[in-house]
XYZ file of C-alpha atoms in Angstrom:
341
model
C -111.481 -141.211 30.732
C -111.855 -137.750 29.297
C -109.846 -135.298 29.348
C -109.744 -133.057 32.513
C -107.424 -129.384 30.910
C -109.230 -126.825 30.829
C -112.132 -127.792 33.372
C -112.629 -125.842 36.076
C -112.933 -126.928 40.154
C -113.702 -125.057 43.480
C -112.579 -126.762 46.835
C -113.475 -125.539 50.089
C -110.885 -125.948 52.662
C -108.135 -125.841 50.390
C -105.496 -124.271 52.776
C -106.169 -127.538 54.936
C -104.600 -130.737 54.481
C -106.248 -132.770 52.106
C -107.256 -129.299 50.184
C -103.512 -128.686 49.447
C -102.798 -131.885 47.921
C -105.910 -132.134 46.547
C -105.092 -128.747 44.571
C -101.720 -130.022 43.754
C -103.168 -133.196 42.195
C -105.770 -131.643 40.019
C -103.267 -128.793 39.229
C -101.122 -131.638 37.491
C -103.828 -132.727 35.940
C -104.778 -129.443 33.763
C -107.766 -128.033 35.664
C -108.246 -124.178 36.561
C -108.609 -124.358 40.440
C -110.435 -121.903 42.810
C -110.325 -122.775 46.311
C -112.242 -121.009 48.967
C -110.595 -119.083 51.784
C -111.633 -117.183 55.504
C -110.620 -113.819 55.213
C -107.910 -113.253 58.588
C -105.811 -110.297 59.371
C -103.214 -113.242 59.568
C -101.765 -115.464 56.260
C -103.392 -119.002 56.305
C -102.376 -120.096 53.146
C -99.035 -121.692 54.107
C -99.684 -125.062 52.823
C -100.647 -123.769 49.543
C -98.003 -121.088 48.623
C -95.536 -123.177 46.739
C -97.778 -123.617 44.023
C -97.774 -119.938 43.221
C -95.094 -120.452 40.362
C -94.284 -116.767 41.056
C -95.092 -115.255 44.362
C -96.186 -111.868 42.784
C -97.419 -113.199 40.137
C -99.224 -116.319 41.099
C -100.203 -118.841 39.390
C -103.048 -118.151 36.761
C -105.033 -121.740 37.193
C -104.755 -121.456 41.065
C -107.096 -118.848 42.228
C -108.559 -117.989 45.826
C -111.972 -116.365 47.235
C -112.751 -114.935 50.527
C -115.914 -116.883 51.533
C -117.209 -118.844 54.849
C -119.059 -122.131 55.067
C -121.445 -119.699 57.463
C -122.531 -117.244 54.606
C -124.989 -119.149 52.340
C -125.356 -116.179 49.774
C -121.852 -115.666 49.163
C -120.772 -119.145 48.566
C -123.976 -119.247 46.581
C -123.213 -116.107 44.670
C -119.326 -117.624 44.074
C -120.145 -120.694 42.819
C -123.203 -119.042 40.230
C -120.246 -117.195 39.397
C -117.394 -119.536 38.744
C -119.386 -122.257 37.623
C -116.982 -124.991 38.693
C -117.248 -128.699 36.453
C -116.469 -130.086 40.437
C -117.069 -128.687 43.697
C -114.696 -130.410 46.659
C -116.436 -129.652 50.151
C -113.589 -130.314 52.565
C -113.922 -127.169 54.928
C -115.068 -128.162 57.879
C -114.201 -127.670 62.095
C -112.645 -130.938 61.903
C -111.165 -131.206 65.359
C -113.683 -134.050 67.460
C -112.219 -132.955 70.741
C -112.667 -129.079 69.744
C -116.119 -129.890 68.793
C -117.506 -130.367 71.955
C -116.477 -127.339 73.200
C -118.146 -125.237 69.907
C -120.863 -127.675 68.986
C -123.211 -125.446 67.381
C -119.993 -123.654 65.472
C -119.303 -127.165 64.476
C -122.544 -128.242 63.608
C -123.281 -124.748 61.478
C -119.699 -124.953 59.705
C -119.696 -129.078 58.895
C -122.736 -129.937 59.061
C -125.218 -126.805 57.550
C -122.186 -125.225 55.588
C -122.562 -128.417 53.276
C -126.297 -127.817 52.762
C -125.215 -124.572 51.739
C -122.951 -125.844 48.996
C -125.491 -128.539 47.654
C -128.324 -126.103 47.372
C -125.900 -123.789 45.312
C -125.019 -126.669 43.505
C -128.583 -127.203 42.495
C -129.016 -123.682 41.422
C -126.113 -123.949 39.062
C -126.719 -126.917 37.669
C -129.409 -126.557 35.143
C -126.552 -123.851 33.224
C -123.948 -125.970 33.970
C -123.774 -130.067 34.998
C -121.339 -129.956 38.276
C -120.430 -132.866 40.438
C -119.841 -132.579 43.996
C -117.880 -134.411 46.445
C -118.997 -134.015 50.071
C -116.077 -135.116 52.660
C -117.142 -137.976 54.831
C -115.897 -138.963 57.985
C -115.175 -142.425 59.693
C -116.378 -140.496 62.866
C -119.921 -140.811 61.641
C -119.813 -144.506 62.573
C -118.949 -143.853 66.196
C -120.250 -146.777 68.302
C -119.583 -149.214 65.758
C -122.088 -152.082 64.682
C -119.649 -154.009 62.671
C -115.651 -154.526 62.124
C -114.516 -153.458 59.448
C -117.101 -150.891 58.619
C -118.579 -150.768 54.573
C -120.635 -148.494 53.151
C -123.604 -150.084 54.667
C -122.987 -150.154 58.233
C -125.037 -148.384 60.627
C -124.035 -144.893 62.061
C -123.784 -144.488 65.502
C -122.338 -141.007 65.585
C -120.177 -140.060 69.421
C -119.541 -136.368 68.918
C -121.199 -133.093 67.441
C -118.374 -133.618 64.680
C -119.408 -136.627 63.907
C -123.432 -135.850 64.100
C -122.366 -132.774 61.719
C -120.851 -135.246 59.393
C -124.099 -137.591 59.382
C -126.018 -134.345 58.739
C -124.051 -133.613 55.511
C -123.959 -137.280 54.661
C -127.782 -137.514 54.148
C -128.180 -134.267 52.581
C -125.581 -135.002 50.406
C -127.994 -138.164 49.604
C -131.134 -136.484 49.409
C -129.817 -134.109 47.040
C -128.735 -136.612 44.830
C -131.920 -138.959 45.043
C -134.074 -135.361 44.846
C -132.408 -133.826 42.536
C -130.407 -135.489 40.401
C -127.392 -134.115 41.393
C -123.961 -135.819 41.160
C -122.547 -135.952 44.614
C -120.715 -138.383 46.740
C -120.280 -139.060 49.919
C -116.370 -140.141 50.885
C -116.368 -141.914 53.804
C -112.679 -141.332 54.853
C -111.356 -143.005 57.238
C -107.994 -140.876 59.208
C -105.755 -139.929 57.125
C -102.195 -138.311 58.017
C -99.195 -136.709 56.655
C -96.675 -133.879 57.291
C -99.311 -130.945 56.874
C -101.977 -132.447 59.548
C -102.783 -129.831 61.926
C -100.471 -129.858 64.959
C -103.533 -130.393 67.268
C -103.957 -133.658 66.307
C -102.603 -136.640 67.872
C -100.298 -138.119 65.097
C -98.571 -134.980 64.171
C -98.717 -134.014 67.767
C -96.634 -137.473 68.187
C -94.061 -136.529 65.513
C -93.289 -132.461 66.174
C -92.752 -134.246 69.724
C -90.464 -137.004 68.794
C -88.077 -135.017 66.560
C -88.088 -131.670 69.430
C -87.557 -134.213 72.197
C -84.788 -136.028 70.165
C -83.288 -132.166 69.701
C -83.452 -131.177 72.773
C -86.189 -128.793 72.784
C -88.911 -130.275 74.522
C -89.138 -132.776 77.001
C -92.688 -134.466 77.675
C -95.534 -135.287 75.658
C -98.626 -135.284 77.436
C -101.442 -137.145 75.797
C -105.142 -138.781 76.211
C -106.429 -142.468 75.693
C -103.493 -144.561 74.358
C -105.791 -147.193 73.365
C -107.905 -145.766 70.877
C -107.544 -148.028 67.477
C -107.607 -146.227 64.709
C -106.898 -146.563 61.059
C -104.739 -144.394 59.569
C -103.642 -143.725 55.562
C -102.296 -141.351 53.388
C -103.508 -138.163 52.973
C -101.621 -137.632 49.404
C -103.258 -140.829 48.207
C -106.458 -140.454 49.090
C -107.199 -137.354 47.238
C -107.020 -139.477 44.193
C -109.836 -141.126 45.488
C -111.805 -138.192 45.741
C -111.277 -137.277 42.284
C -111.815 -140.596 41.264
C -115.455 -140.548 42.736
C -116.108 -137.873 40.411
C -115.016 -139.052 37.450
C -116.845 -142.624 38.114
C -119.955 -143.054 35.519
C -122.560 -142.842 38.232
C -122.773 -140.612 41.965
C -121.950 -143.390 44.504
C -120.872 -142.926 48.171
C -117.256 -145.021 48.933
C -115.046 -146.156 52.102
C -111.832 -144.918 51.415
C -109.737 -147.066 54.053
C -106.992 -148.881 54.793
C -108.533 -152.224 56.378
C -106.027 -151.988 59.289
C -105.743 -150.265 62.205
C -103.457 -149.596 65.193
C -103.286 -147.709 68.732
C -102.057 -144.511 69.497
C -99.173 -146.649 71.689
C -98.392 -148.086 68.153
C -98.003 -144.866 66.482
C -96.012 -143.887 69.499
C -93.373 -147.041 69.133
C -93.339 -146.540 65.605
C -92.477 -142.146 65.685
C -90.063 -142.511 68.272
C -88.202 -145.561 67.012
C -87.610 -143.921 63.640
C -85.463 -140.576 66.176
C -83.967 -144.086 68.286
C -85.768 -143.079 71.579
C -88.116 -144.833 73.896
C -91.949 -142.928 74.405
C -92.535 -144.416 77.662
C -89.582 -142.251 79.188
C -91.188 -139.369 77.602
C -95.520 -139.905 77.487
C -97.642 -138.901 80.296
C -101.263 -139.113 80.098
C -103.363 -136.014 80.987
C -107.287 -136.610 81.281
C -108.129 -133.288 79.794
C -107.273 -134.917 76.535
C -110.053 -137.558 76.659
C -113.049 -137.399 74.584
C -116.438 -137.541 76.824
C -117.216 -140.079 74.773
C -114.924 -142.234 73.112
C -115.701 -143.737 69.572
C -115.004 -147.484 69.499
C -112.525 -149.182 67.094
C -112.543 -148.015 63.403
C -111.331 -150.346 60.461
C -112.298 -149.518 56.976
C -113.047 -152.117 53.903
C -112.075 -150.439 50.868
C -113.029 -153.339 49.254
C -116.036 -151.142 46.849
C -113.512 -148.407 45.925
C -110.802 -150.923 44.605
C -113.416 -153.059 42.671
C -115.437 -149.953 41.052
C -112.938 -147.048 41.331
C -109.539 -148.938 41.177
C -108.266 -147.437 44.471
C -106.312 -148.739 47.279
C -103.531 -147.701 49.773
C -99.957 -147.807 48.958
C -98.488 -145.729 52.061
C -98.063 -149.098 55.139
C -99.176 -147.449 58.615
C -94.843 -147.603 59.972
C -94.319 -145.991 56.492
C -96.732 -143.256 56.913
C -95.339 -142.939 60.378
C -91.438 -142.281 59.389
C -92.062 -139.901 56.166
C -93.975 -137.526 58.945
C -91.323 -137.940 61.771
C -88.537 -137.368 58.765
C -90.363 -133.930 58.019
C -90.351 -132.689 61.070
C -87.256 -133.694 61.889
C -86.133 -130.994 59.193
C -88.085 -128.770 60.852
C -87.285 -129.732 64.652
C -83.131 -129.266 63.453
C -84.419 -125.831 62.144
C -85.637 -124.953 65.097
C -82.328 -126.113 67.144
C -80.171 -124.121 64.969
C -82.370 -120.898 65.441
C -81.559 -121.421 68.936
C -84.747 -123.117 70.126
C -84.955 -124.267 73.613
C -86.838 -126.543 75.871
């Protein structure tokens, strides 16, 4: 594989989860990275500031932008500008439940934002060859046709997230067929760790766990139970984003587990690992159902391994107890700042 110092790549998203380990990972790996951010009167950047090496100083092969997946000429105008070796679209409203409530936000931001960074793309690369990676969702397959779901199964998209995501999917296709552009489609399935958003179920499950175990909090109010899911790493499957790109030939890939589990197994599995029992703790509240519910996701990963070398590492009660033992540190913080519940 050739070397990757000195090239240069531009994520969108990168203060979100996958876009700060994503960073990290190509960081260690030589390349000058620019990541695109919203401009807020409030910091957003917290899962990215410990790799400024000096925090006046920075550091000189991380670099940020003010954009928005809404404004076609600037990210246009950036990327001309930068002319990145990779472009990472991860930005995105990625919330399902949120996206009914904004679904032409959602659609615009996920769905047309992506367009937006392919047709830059295909300015830039006549001057210079770029690959793109367009961030997939599991979500796309919605009412599934098959168990486990491959890179040929039918979508059946439940949400305006997920009808976004099929949006940027084909385009992402058509550009490539059209065009000749490099660009993949990732087709990840959910993928967790200690930086997922608070608003989303697992994470909701651990902050709970470890501020119930402390004493600051004392129910956990949550939706369907029964949604199957499956659930991987976030830190390892930014490799296989990067690994998409660097693959001979623009393919779209699963990147999966081949398991799954319910939200009442994530449950037993958070609040063993803090020695409690959910069921004294969980009540269900209908406001947190979906108005439609997508059926039961399970991944094959089976192309990625054979072509790209990838597979999981991180078991589901694994990924489960490192992101209760995180915020556990922070729930004890909390305690001793004199949190209450």
């Amino acid at each position: 594989m050739a070397s990757t110092s000195g090239r240069r790549a531009l994520i969108t998203g990168i203060t979100g989860q996958d876009g700060s380990y994503l960073a990290e990972f190509l960081l260690e790996k030589g390349y000058e990275v620019h990541g695109i951010v919203r401009r807020s009167s409030t910091s957003n950047t917290q899962r990215i500031d410990h790799l400024c090496v000096d925090p006046h100083v920075g550091n000189p092969r991380l670099k940020l932008h003010y954009g928005d997946m809404a404004d076609g000429q600037c990210l246009t105008n950036l990327i001309l500008d930068l002319k990145p070796h990779e472009i990472y679209n991860l930005a995105a409203q990625s919330h399902v439940r949120v996206s009914f409530d904004k679904p032409l936000y959602t659609v615009d931001v996920t769905g047309v934002g992506a367009l937006r960074i392919l047709e830059a793309a295909r300015q830039l690369n006549p001057q210079q060859p770029v690959r793109v990676y367009q961030a997939s969702s599991s979500e796309m397959y919605g009412e599934v046709h098959e168990v486990p779901q491959t890179e040929r199964t039918a979508f059946h998209p439940r949400s305006p997230y997920a009808c976004a995501k099929v949006f940027a999917f084909h385009q992402t296709v058509n550009y490539r067929e059209a065009y000749g552009l490099f660009a993949c489609n990732g087709i990840l399935f959910n993928h967790e760790s200690p930086r997922r958003g608070e608003t989303f179920v697992t994470r909701k499950i651990t902050r709970a766990a470890t501020r119930i175990k402390e004493g600051l909090q004392q129910k956990l109010y949550l939706g369907n139970l029964d949604a199957r899911r499956d659930w991987g790493y976030a830190r390892e499957y930014v490799e296989a984003m990067w690994l998409m790109l660097q693959h001979e030939q623009p393919e779209d890939f699963v990147i999966a587990t081949n398991e799954n589990h319910t939200i009442r197994e994530f449950l037993d599995a958070a609040f063993a690992r803090v020695g409690l029992n959910w069921q004294e703790y969980v009540e269900i509240d209908p406001r947190y159902y979906r108005p439609a519910e997508a059926d039961e996701f399970r991944g094959d990963y089976s192309k990625a391994a054979r072509l790209l070398g990838w597979k999981p590492r991180t078991s589901f009660r694994e990924l489960a107890e490192l992101m209760v033992d995180a915020d556990w540190i922070l729930a004890r913080k909390e305690r001793d700042a004199g949190g209450t519940a």
